[in-house]
Coordinates of C-alpha atoms and ligand atoms in Angstrom, one line a residue:
M1 CA 12.8 22.9 -0.3
D2 CA 11.5 22.6 3.4
C3 CA 12.6 24.8 6.2
A4 CA 15.6 23.3 7.9
A5 CA 13.8 23.9 11.2
R6 CA 10.5 22.2 10.2
G7 CA 9.0 20.1 12.9
T8 CA 11.4 21.2 15.7
G9 CA 9.2 23.7 17.5
T10 CA 6.7 26.3 16.5
P11 CA 5.0 25.6 12.9
C12 CA 6.6 27.2 9.9
T13 CA 5.2 30.4 8.8
G14 CA 5.6 30.1 5.1
P15 CA 7.9 28.9 2.3
A16 CA 11.6 28.5 3.1
T17 CA 13.1 31.3 1.2
R18 CA 15.7 32.6 3.6
R19 CA 19.0 30.8 3.0
C20 CA 21.8 30.5 5.4
G21 CA 24.0 33.5 4.6
H22 CA 27.1 31.6 5.4
C23 CA 26.8 28.3 3.6
G24 CA 23.8 28.8 1.4
A25 CA 23.0 25.2 1.7
V26 CA 19.9 25.3 3.9
A27 CA 16.9 27.7 4.0
Y28 CA 14.4 28.8 6.6
C29 CA 10.8 30.1 6.6
S30 CA 11.5 32.9 9.0
L31 CA 14.3 34.6 11.0
S32 CA 13.0 33.0 14.2
H33 CA 13.4 29.6 12.8
Q34 CA 16.9 30.3 11.5
I35 CA 17.9 31.6 15.0
S36 CA 16.3 28.6 16.8
D37 CA 18.0 26.1 14.4
W38 CA 21.6 27.6 14.9
N39 CA 22.6 25.3 17.6
N40 CA 22.0 22.3 15.2
H41 CA 23.3 23.9 12.1
K42 CA 26.5 25.5 13.5
E43 CA 28.1 22.0 13.5
E44 CA 27.5 21.5 9.7
C45 CA 27.4 25.1 8.4
S46 CA 31.2 25.5 7.5
R47 CA 31.4 21.9 6.2
L48 CA 28.3 22.5 3.9
E49 CA 29.9 25.9 2.9
Q50 CA 33.0 23.9 1.6
Q51 CA 30.8 21.4 -0.1
M52 CA 29.0 24.2 -2.0
R53 CA 32.3 25.3 -3.3
H54 CA 32.6 22.1 -5.3
A55 CA 29.6 22.9 -7.4
D56 CA 31.6 23.8 -10.4
I57 CA 33.5 20.5 -10.4
L58 CA 30.2 18.6 -9.9
H59 CA 28.3 20.3 -12.7
D60 CA 31.1 19.7 -15.2
F61 CA 30.4 17.3 -18.0
P62 CA 31.6 17.0 -21.5
F63 CA 28.2 16.9 -23.1
T64 CA 26.6 19.3 -25.5
Y65 CA 23.5 19.4 -23.3
S66 CA 25.3 19.7 -20.0
T67 CA 24.1 23.3 -19.1
D68 CA 20.4 22.2 -19.7
A69 CA 20.7 19.0 -17.8
T70 CA 22.7 20.5 -14.8
L71 CA 22.3 24.2 -14.1
Q72 CA 18.9 24.6 -15.7
V73 CA 17.4 21.6 -14.0
S74 CA 18.8 22.6 -10.6
A75 CA 17.6 26.1 -11.0
K76 CA 14.1 24.8 -12.0
Q77 CA 14.3 26.5 -15.3
M78 CA 13.8 23.3 -16.9
T79 CA 12.4 19.8 -15.5
R80 CA 13.9 16.4 -16.1
C81 CA 10.6 15.7 -18.0
S82 CA 10.9 18.7 -20.3
F83 CA 14.6 18.0 -20.9
L84 CA 13.6 14.5 -22.1
A85 CA 10.7 15.9 -24.1
T86 CA 12.9 18.2 -26.2
R87 CA 14.9 15.1 -27.2
G88 CA 11.8 13.0 -28.0
L89 CA 12.6 10.7 -25.1
R90 CA 9.7 11.6 -22.8
H91 CA 7.8 8.6 -21.3
I92 CA 9.2 6.0 -23.8
G93 CA 11.4 3.0 -23.9
L94 CA 14.3 2.9 -21.4
W95 CA 13.5 6.5 -20.6
K96 CA 10.0 6.0 -19.4
Y97 CA 10.6 6.3 -15.7
E98 CA 13.6 8.7 -15.8
C99 CA 11.6 11.9 -15.1
G100 CA 9.6 10.6 -12.1
C101 CA 6.1 11.3 -13.5
H102 CA 5.0 7.6 -13.0
H103 CA 5.0 7.2 -9.3
P104 CA 3.6 4.9 -7.9
I105 CA 4.5 2.4 -10.4
A106 CA 1.9 -0.2 -11.3
S107 CA 3.1 -3.9 -10.9
S108 CA 2.2 -4.7 -14.5
E109 CA 4.9 -2.2 -15.6
Y110 CA 7.6 -4.6 -14.4
L111 CA 6.2 -7.5 -16.7
R112 CA 8.5 -6.6 -19.6
I113 CA 12.2 -5.7 -19.7
N114 CA 12.1 -2.7 -21.7
D115 CA 15.2 -2.6 -24.0
D116 CA 14.6 0.2 -26.4
W117 CA 16.9 3.2 -26.5
N118 CA 14.6 5.0 -29.0
L119 CA 17.6 6.5 -30.6
P120 CA 19.3 5.9 -34.0
S121 CA 22.2 3.5 -33.9
A122 CA 24.7 6.3 -34.1
L123 CA 23.6 7.6 -30.8
C124 CA 23.4 4.5 -28.7
P125 CA 25.6 1.5 -27.9
C126 CA 23.4 -1.3 -29.4
T127 CA 26.2 -3.6 -30.9
E128 CA 29.6 -5.0 -29.8
P129 CA 32.3 -2.2 -29.4
R130 CA 34.5 -1.7 -32.5
D131 CA 37.7 -1.8 -30.3
P132 CA 38.6 -3.7 -27.2
V133 CA 37.9 -1.9 -24.1
P134 CA 40.8 0.3 -23.0
I135 CA 42.7 -0.7 -19.7
N136 CA 41.2 2.3 -17.9
L137 CA 38.3 4.4 -18.8
S138 CA 38.7 7.5 -16.7
D139 CA 35.5 9.5 -17.5
W140 CA 32.6 9.9 -19.8
K141 CA 34.7 11.4 -22.6
D142 CA 36.9 8.2 -22.7
Y143 CA 33.8 6.0 -22.7
Y144 CA 32.0 7.9 -25.5
Q145 CA 35.2 7.9 -27.6
W146 CA 35.6 4.1 -27.2
R147 CA 32.0 3.5 -28.1
C148 CA 32.2 5.9 -31.0
L149 CA 29.3 8.1 -29.5
P150 CA 29.1 11.8 -30.2
L151 CA 28.9 14.1 -27.1
H152 CA 25.1 15.1 -27.9
S153 CA 24.1 11.4 -27.2
P154 CA 22.1 11.3 -24.0
V155 CA 22.9 7.6 -23.2
A156 CA 25.0 8.6 -20.2
L157 CA 21.8 9.5 -18.4
L158 CA 21.0 5.8 -18.2
L159 CA 24.5 4.3 -18.5
H160 CA 25.6 5.7 -15.2
W161 CA 24.2 2.5 -13.5
P162 CA 26.7 0.0 -15.2
L163 CA 29.5 2.6 -15.5
T164 CA 29.2 3.2 -11.7
I165 CA 29.8 -0.6 -11.3
Y166 CA 32.7 -0.4 -13.6
Q167 CA 34.2 2.5 -11.5
S168 CA 33.5 0.7 -8.4
I169 CA 35.5 -2.3 -9.5
Q170 CA 38.4 -0.1 -10.7
L171 CA 38.4 1.5 -7.2
S172 CA 38.1 -1.5 -5.0
A173 CA 40.8 -4.1 -4.4
T174 CA 38.8 -6.6 -6.5
R175 CA 41.4 -9.1 -7.4
R176 CA 41.4 -9.2 -11.2
S177 CA 43.7 -12.2 -11.4
S178 CA 41.1 -14.3 -9.4
L179 CA 38.3 -13.1 -11.6
E180 CA 40.2 -14.4 -14.6
V181 CA 40.7 -17.8 -13.1
N182 CA 36.9 -18.1 -12.2
G183 CA 35.7 -16.5 -15.3
T184 CA 32.7 -15.0 -13.6
L185 CA 32.2 -11.7 -11.7
H186 CA 29.9 -11.9 -9.0
I187 CA 28.4 -8.6 -8.0
H188 CA 26.0 -8.1 -5.0
Y189 CA 24.0 -4.8 -5.9
L190 CA 22.3 -3.5 -2.8
G191 CA 19.2 -1.3 -2.6
P192 CA 18.1 -1.1 -6.3
E193 CA 15.0 1.3 -7.1
K194 CA 14.7 3.0 -10.3
E195 CA 17.2 0.8 -12.0
L196 CA 14.7 -2.0 -11.5
L197 CA 12.8 -0.5 -14.4
Q198 CA 15.9 0.0 -16.6
L199 CA 17.7 -3.3 -16.2
A200 CA 18.5 -3.7 -19.9
V201 CA 21.3 -1.1 -19.5
F202 CA 23.3 -3.5 -17.4
G203 CA 23.9 -5.5 -20.6
E204 CA 26.7 -2.9 -21.2
L205 CA 28.8 -4.6 -18.6
H206 CA 29.4 -7.2 -21.4
A207 CA 31.2 -4.8 -23.4
L208 CA 33.1 -3.4 -20.3
F209 CA 34.2 -7.0 -19.1
P210 CA 34.3 -8.8 -22.4
H211 CA 36.1 -11.9 -21.1
L212 CA 34.1 -12.4 -18.1
E213 CA 30.5 -13.7 -17.3
V214 CA 28.9 -11.0 -15.1
H215 CA 26.3 -12.1 -12.6
I216 CA 24.5 -9.5 -10.4
E217 CA 22.3 -10.2 -7.4
L218 CA 20.0 -7.1 -7.1
I219 CA 18.8 -7.2 -3.4
G220 CA 16.6 -4.6 -1.6
P221 CA 13.2 -3.9 0.0
A222 CA 12.1 -2.0 -3.4
V223 CA 12.1 -5.3 -5.3
P224 CA 8.4 -6.1 -5.8
Q225 CA 7.2 -9.2 -3.9
F226 CA 6.1 -11.0 -7.2
R227 CA 9.6 -10.5 -8.7
D228 CA 11.5 -11.9 -5.7
G229 CA 13.7 -14.7 -7.0
E230 CA 13.3 -13.8 -10.8
R231 CA 16.2 -14.6 -13.1
I232 CA 17.0 -12.4 -16.0
N233 CA 19.3 -13.2 -18.8
L234 CA 20.5 -10.2 -20.6
C235 CA 21.6 -11.7 -24.0
N236 CA 22.1 -8.5 -25.9
Y237 CA 22.4 -4.7 -25.6
A238 CA 19.5 -2.5 -25.5
H239 CA 18.2 -2.0 -29.2
C240 CA 18.4 1.2 -31.4
L241 CA 15.6 2.5 -33.7
D242 CA 17.2 1.6 -37.1
L243 CA 15.1 -1.2 -38.6
D244 CA 18.3 -2.6 -40.6
C245 CA 20.7 -2.5 -37.7
T246 CA 22.4 -5.8 -36.7
C247 CA 21.2 -5.4 -33.1
K248 CA 17.8 -6.4 -34.6
S249 CA 19.0 -9.5 -36.4
S250 CA 16.7 -12.6 -36.0
S251 CA 19.4 -14.4 -34.0
E252 CA 19.5 -12.0 -31.1
N253 CA 22.7 -13.2 -29.8
R254 CA 24.6 -12.7 -32.9
S255 CA 26.3 -9.5 -31.7
W256 CA 27.6 -11.3 -28.5
G257 CA 29.8 -13.7 -30.4
V258 CA 29.5 -16.6 -32.7
S259 CA 31.8 -19.1 -30.9
N260 CA 29.4 -19.7 -28.1
S261 CA 26.2 -18.2 -29.1
N262 CA 23.7 -19.4 -26.5
A263 CA 26.0 -18.5 -23.6
T264 CA 24.5 -15.6 -21.7
K265 CA 27.1 -13.0 -20.6
V266 CA 25.1 -11.1 -18.1
T267 CA 22.7 -12.6 -15.8
L268 CA 20.7 -11.0 -13.0
R269 CA 18.6 -12.2 -10.0
L270 CA 16.2 -10.2 -8.0
R271 CA 15.7 -10.6 -4.3
K272 CA 13.3 -8.9 -2.1
G273 CA 14.5 -8.0 1.3
Y274 CA 17.6 -6.7 3.3
Y275 CA 21.0 -8.1 2.5
H276 CA 21.8 -9.2 6.0
D277 CA 18.6 -11.2 6.0
C278 CA 19.1 -13.1 2.7
Y279 CA 23.0 -13.2 2.5
R280 CA 23.2 -16.8 3.8
D281 CA 20.8 -17.9 1.0
I282 CA 22.5 -15.9 -1.6
V283 CA 26.1 -17.0 -1.0
K284 CA 25.0 -20.7 -1.5
D285 CA 25.5 -20.0 -5.3
S286 CA 27.0 -16.5 -5.6
F287 CA 29.8 -15.5 -3.4
P288 CA 30.4 -11.7 -4.0
D289 CA 33.7 -10.4 -5.6
I290 CA 32.3 -6.9 -4.8
I291 CA 29.3 -5.3 -3.2
V292 CA 27.9 -2.2 -4.8
A293 CA 25.2 0.1 -3.3
S294 CA 24.0 2.9 -5.5
N295 CA 22.6 6.0 -3.9
A296 CA 22.7 4.1 -0.6
G297 CA 21.5 6.8 2.0
I298 CA 23.4 5.0 4.8
A299 CA 22.9 7.7 7.4
A300 CA 19.1 8.0 6.6
Y301 CA 18.1 4.3 7.0
S302 CA 19.1 2.5 10.1
D303 CA 18.6 -0.8 8.3
W304 CA 22.0 -0.3 6.7
L305 CA 23.8 -0.9 10.1
P306 CA 23.4 -4.7 10.3
T307 CA 24.4 -4.8 6.6
I308 CA 27.6 -2.8 7.3
E309 CA 28.3 -5.2 10.2
L310 CA 27.9 -8.2 7.9
I311 CA 30.2 -6.6 5.3
R312 CA 32.8 -5.9 7.8
E313 CA 32.7 -9.5 9.0
R314 CA 33.0 -10.9 5.6
D315 CA 35.7 -8.7 4.5
V316 CA 34.3 -8.3 0.9
P317 CA 35.1 -5.0 -0.8
A318 CA 32.1 -2.7 -0.8
I319 CA 31.6 0.5 -2.7
F320 CA 28.7 2.9 -1.9
S321 CA 27.4 5.9 -3.8
D322 CA 25.3 8.8 -2.8
F323 CA 23.6 11.9 -4.2
C324 CA 25.6 14.6 -2.6
E325 CA 28.8 15.2 -0.5
E326 CA 27.0 15.7 2.8
A327 CA 25.1 12.3 2.4
A328 CA 28.5 10.7 1.7
H329 CA 30.0 12.4 4.7
L330 CA 27.4 11.2 7.1
A331 CA 27.5 7.7 5.6
A332 CA 31.3 7.6 6.2
R333 CA 30.7 8.5 9.8
C334 CA 28.2 5.6 10.1
I335 CA 30.7 3.1 8.5
T336 CA 33.7 4.1 10.5
A337 CA 31.7 4.0 13.8
V338 CA 30.9 0.4 12.9
T339 CA 34.4 -0.7 11.5
G340 CA 36.6 1.3 13.8
R341 CA 39.0 2.2 11.0
P342 CA 39.1 4.8 8.1
L343 CA 37.4 4.1 4.8
T344 CA 39.5 1.9 2.5
V345 CA 38.2 4.1 -0.5
P346 CA 37.9 7.7 0.5
I347 CA 35.0 9.9 -0.5
Q348 CA 35.5 11.0 -4.1
V349 CA 33.5 12.4 -7.1
N350 CA 32.3 9.7 -9.4
P351 CA 33.4 10.6 -13.0
F352 CA 30.4 8.4 -14.1
R353 CA 27.7 10.2 -12.1
Q354 CA 24.4 10.8 -14.0
P355 CA 24.8 14.0 -15.9
M356 CA 21.5 15.4 -15.0
A357 CA 20.7 17.1 -11.8
V358 CA 18.4 15.7 -9.1
E359 CA 15.1 17.7 -8.7
D360 CA 13.7 18.4 -5.2
T361 CA 16.8 18.0 -3.1
V362 CA 16.8 18.3 0.6
L363 CA 19.6 20.8 0.6
Y364 CA 20.9 23.3 -1.9
L365 CA 23.9 21.2 -2.4
P366 CA 24.6 20.1 -6.0
S367 CA 23.2 16.6 -6.3
Y368 CA 23.4 13.9 -8.9
S369 CA 22.6 10.2 -9.0
N370 CA 25.7 8.1 -8.1
C371 CA 27.5 11.5 -7.5
F372 CA 30.1 10.4 -4.7
L373 CA 31.8 7.1 -4.2
F374 CA 33.4 5.7 -1.1
G375 CA 34.2 2.2 0.2
M376 CA 34.9 -0.2 3.0
Ligands
LIG1 ZN1 10.3 27.1 9.5
LIG2 ZN1 24.8 27.6 7.1
LIG3 ZN1 7.6 13.0 -17.2
LIG4 ZN1 15.0 -7.5 -27.7
LIG5 ZN1 21.1 -1.1 -33.4

């Protein structure tokens, strides 16, 4: 972690090992940097102190591996890479980019949609659900129970992407009745990054919204130029390891219903650029029912401001997520400054946040992918 006063005056004198005694969320290289930063830090210190008190809630997951994936990873006693290695999931299949060892990513890596869980069928959702989806899945425990998964299955580490979309739809005022009439759920998904290398997990949206066709426009500057405009049809769930499982049957669509076997239920389209620049083009064939922006970092990137103005004008429900509570707080400030009214969905913990801590955070705050949700 960097010294919180880095770059503001005299050069740092060493590693940032002195934590603020009040909040514990920031650290300094020296007493003199701590003193010189106080004028900046005093505005946030008691807020950060409060946020640090929420750590127990944020680290709380029902999984058998929760302690390893949360406390051990955030205390650097274990890395994401070693966590995956002990489960035989290091650098393979859908897990390949989960640890962050592969940056920068070669463009050839994008050429194939990886759809292998590399897990036995009992540990991953590779076929249709046995029971219809309950009216409301409230947390990972509900989801695992419905999908008949044991609590040692690691799939939540990747399924936080589609489940965060699910939660966003539950939270927003997306009019279910109008969806049922149209039959298609249009999602505009802003700022995708790592999920571009894990797209097969979005197939799970078919299990979550079985009566709808789901179309997602993924728009952001991280979409590689040569993938701009690419369409992807997800016609099945990601596969398990079992050779005799029905997810491998020659007709790949079998698991998604015989009645209309060549209908694709989840379609994706990739767009390179900022939402406010390509919006007019996109809405020609996909008007959004909801806008979702994962791990948005609104306060950190000024490019979000014209996008937020556009969303306000169009009056489409939009849900954002971020890694830590402070990022959500600063984002909410930016949004309300543009809209002039309070958030329609107040800042709250996402029950479907990724159950593995983020490494190398800017603050000592507990930090997870898709950790907090809020909306306008
Ligand atoms: Zn310093
Ligand atoms: Zn402090
Ligand atoms: Zn690795
Ligand atoms: Zn396949
Ligand atoms: Zn299978």
